[in-house]
JSON list of C-alpha atoms in Angstrom, two decimals:
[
{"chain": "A", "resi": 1, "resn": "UNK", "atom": "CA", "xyz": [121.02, 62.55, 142.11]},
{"chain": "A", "resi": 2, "resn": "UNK", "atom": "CA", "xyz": [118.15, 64.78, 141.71]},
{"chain": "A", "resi": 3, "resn": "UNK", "atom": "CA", "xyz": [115.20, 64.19, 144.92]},
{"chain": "A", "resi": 4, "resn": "UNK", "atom": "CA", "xyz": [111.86, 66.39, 144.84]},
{"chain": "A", "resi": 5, "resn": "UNK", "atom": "CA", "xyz": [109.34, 66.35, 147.55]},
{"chain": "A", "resi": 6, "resn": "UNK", "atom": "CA", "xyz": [105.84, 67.02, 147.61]},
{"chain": "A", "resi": 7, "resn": "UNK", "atom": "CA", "xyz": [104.25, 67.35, 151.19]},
{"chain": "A", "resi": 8, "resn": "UNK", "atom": "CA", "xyz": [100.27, 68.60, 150.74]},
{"chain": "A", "resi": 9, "resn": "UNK", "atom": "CA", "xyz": [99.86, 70.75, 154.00]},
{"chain": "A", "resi": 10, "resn": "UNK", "atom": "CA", "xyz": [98.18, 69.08, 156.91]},
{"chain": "A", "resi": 11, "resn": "UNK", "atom": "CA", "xyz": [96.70, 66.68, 154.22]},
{"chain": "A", "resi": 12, "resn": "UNK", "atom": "CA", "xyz": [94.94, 64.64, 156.67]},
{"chain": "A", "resi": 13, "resn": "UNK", "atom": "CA", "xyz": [92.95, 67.47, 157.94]},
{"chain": "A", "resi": 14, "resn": "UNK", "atom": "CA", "xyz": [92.77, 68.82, 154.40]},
{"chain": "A", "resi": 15, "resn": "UNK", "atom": "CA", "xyz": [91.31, 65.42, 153.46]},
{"chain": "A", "resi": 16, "resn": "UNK", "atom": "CA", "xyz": [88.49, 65.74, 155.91]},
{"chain": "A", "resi": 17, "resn": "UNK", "atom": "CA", "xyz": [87.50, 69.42, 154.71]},
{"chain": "A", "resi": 18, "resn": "UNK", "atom": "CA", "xyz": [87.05, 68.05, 151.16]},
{"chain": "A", "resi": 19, "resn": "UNK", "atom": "CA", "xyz": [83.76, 66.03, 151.97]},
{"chain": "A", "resi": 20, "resn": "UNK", "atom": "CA", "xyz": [82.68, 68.53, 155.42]},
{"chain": "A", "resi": 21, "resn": "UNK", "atom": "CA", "xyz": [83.73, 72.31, 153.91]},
{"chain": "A", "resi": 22, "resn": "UNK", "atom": "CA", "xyz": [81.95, 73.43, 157.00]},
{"chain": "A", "resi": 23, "resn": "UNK", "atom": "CA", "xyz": [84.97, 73.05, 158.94]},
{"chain": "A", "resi": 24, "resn": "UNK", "atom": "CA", "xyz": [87.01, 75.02, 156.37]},
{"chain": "A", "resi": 25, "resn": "UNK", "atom": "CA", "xyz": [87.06, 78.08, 159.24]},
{"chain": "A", "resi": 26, "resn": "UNK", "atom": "CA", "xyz": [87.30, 75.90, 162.21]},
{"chain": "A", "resi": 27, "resn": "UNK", "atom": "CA", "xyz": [90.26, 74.32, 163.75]},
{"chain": "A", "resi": 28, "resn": "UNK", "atom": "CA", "xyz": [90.52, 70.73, 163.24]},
{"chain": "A", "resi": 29, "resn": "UNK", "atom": "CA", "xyz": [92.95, 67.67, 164.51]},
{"chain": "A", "resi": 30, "resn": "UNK", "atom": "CA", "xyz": [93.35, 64.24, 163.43]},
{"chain": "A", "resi": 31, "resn": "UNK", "atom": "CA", "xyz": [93.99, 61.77, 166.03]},
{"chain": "A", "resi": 32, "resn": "UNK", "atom": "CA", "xyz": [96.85, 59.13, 166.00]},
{"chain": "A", "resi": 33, "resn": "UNK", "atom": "CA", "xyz": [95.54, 54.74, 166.34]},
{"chain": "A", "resi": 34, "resn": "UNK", "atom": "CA", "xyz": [93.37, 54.27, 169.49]},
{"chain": "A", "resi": 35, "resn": "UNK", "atom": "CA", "xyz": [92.82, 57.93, 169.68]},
{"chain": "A", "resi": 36, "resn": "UNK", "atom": "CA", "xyz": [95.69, 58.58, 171.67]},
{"chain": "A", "resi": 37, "resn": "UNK", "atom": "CA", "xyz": [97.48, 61.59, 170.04]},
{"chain": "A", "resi": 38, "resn": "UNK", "atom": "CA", "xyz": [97.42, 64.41, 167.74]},
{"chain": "A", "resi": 39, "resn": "UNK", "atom": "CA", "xyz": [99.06, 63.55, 164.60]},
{"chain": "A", "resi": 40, "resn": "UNK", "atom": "CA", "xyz": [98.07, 66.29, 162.15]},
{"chain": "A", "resi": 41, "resn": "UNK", "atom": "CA", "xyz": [96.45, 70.08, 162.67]},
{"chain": "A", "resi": 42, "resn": "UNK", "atom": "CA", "xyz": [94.86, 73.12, 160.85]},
{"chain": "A", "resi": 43, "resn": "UNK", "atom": "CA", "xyz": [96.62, 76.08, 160.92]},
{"chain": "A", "resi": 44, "resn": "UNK", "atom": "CA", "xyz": [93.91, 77.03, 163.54]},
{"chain": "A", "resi": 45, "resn": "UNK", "atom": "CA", "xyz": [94.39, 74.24, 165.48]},
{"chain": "A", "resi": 46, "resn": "UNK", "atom": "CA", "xyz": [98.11, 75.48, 165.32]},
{"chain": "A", "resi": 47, "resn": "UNK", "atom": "CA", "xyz": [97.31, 78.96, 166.29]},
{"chain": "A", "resi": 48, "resn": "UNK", "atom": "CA", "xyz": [95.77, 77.67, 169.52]},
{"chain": "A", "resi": 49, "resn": "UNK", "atom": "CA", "xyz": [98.69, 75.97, 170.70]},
{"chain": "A", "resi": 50, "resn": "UNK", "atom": "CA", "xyz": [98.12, 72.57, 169.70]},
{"chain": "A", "resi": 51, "resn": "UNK", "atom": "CA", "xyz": [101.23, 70.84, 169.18]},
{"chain": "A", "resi": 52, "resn": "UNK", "atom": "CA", "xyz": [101.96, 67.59, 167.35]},
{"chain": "A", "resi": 53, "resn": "UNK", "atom": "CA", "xyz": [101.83, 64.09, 169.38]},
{"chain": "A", "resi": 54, "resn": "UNK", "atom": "CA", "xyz": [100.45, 65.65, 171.80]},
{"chain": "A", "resi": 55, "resn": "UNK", "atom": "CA", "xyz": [98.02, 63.55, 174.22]},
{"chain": "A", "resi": 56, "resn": "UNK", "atom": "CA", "xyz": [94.43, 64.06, 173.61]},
{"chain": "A", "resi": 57, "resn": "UNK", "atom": "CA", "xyz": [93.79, 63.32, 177.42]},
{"chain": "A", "resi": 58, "resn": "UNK", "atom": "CA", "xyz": [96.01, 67.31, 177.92]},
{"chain": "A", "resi": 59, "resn": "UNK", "atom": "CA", "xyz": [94.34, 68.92, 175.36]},
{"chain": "A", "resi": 60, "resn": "UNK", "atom": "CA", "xyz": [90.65, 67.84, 175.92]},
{"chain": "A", "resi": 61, "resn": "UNK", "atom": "CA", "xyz": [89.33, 70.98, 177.56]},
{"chain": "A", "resi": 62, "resn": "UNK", "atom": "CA", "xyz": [90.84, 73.39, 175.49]},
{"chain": "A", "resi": 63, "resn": "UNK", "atom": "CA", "xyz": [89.48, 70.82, 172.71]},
{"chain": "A", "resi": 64, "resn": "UNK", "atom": "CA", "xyz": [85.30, 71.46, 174.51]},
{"chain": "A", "resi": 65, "resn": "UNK", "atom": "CA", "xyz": [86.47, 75.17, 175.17]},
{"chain": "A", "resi": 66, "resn": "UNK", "atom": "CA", "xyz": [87.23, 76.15, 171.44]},
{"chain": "A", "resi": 67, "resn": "UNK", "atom": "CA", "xyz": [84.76, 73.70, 169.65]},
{"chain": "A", "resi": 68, "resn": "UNK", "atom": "CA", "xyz": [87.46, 71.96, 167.65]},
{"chain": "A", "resi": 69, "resn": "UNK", "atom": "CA", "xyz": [86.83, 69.32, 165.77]},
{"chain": "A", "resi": 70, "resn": "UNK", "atom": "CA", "xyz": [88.20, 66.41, 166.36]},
{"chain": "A", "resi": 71, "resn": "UNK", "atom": "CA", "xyz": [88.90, 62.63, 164.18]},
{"chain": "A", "resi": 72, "resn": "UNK", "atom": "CA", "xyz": [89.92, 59.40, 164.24]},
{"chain": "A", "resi": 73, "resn": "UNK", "atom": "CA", "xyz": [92.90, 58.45, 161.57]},
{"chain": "A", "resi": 74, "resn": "UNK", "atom": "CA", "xyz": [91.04, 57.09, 157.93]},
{"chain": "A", "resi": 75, "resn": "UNK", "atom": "CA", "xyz": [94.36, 55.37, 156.97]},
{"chain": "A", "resi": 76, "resn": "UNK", "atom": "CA", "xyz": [92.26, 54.59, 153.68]},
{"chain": "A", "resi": 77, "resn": "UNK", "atom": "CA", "xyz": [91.38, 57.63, 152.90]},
{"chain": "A", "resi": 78, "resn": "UNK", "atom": "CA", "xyz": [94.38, 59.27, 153.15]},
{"chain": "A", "resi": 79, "resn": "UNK", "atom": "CA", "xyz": [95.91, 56.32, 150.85]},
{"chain": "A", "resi": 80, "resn": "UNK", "atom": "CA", "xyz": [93.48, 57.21, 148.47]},
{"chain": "A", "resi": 81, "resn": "UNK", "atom": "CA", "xyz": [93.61, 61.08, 148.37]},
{"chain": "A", "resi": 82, "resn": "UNK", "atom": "CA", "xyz": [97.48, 60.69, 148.04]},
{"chain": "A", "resi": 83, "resn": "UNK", "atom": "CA", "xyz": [96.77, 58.18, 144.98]},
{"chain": "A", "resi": 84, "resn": "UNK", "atom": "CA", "xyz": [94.36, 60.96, 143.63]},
{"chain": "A", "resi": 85, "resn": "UNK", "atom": "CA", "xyz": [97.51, 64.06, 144.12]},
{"chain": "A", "resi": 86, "resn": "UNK", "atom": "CA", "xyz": [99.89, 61.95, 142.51]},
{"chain": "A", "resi": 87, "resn": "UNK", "atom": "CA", "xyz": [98.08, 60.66, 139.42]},
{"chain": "A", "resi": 88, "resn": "UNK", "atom": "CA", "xyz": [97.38, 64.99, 138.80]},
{"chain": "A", "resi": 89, "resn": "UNK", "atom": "CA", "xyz": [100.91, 65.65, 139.07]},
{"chain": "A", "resi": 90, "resn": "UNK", "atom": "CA", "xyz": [101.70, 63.03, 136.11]},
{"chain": "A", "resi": 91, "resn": "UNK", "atom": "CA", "xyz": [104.27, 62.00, 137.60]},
{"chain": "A", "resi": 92, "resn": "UNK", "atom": "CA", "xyz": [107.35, 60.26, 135.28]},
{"chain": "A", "resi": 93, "resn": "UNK", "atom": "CA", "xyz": [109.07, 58.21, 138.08]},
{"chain": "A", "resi": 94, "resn": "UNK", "atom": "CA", "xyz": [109.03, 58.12, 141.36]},
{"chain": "A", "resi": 95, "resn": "UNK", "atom": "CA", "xyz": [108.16, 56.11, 144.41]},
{"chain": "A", "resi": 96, "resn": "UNK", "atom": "CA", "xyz": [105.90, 56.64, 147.40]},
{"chain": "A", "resi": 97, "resn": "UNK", "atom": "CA", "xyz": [107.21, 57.25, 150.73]},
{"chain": "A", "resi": 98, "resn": "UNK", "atom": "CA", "xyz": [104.70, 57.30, 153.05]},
{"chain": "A", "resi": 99, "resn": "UNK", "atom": "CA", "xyz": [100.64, 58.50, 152.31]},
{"chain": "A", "resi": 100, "resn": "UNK", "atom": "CA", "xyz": [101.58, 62.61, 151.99]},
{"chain": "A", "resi": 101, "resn": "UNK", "atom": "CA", "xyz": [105.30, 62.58, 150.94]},
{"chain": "A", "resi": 102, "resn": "UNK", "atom": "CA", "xyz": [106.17, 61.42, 147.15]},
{"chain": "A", "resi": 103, "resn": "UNK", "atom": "CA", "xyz": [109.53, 61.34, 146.41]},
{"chain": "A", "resi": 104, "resn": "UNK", "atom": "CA", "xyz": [110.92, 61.15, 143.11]},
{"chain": "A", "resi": 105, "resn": "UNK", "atom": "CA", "xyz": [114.38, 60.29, 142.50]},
{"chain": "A", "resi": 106, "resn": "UNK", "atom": "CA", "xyz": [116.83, 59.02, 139.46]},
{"chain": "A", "resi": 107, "resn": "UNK", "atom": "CA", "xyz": [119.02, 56.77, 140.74]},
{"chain": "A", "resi": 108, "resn": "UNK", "atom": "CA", "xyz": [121.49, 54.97, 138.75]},
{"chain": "A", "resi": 109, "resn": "UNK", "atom": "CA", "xyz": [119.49, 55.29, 135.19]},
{"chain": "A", "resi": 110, "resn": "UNK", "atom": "CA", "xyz": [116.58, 54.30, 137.49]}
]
């Protein structure tokens, strides 16, 4: 059974820099429900030593210190962005996993 996957990279940051390119050069994270973690990074986010699911609580000085900026989940914007990749790729079948992962699969003559 054939699988391909298509993961955009850090598409939930990537989805912010399409409507605010000013934070193209700056290092950006995406917070997890109620604020509470990090759930998605730019690469210089990542090059400061930001890890994933980490607490925003630990990280809030370095956070002030390196002027990153920082957002809430949009759960509906990400749907919506992912509904926008996979209608370019043209897709033939498939099936959604979650918002940034597609994964297409025959399965049975499926």
């Amino acid at each position: 059974m054939p699988v391909a996957l298509l993961d955009c990279n850090n598409f939930y940051v990537s989805c912010k820099r399409v409507f605010a390119p000013e934070l193209r050069a700056r290092p950006v994270v995406v917070l997890s429900n109620n604020d509470g973690c990090v759930v998605a990074r730019s690469e210089e986010a990542k090059r400061l030593g930001i890890t994933m699911g980490v607490p925003f609580f630990q990280i809030e000085d370095l956070i002030k210190r390196e002027r990153v900026a920082v957002f809430s989940s949009n759960y509906t914007l990400y749907e919506d962005m992912s509904a926008g990749c996979n209608r370019k790729r043209r897709r033939p079948f498939g099936f959604i996993t979650n918002c940034d992962t597609k994964t297409k699969a025959s399965m049975s003559g499926d």
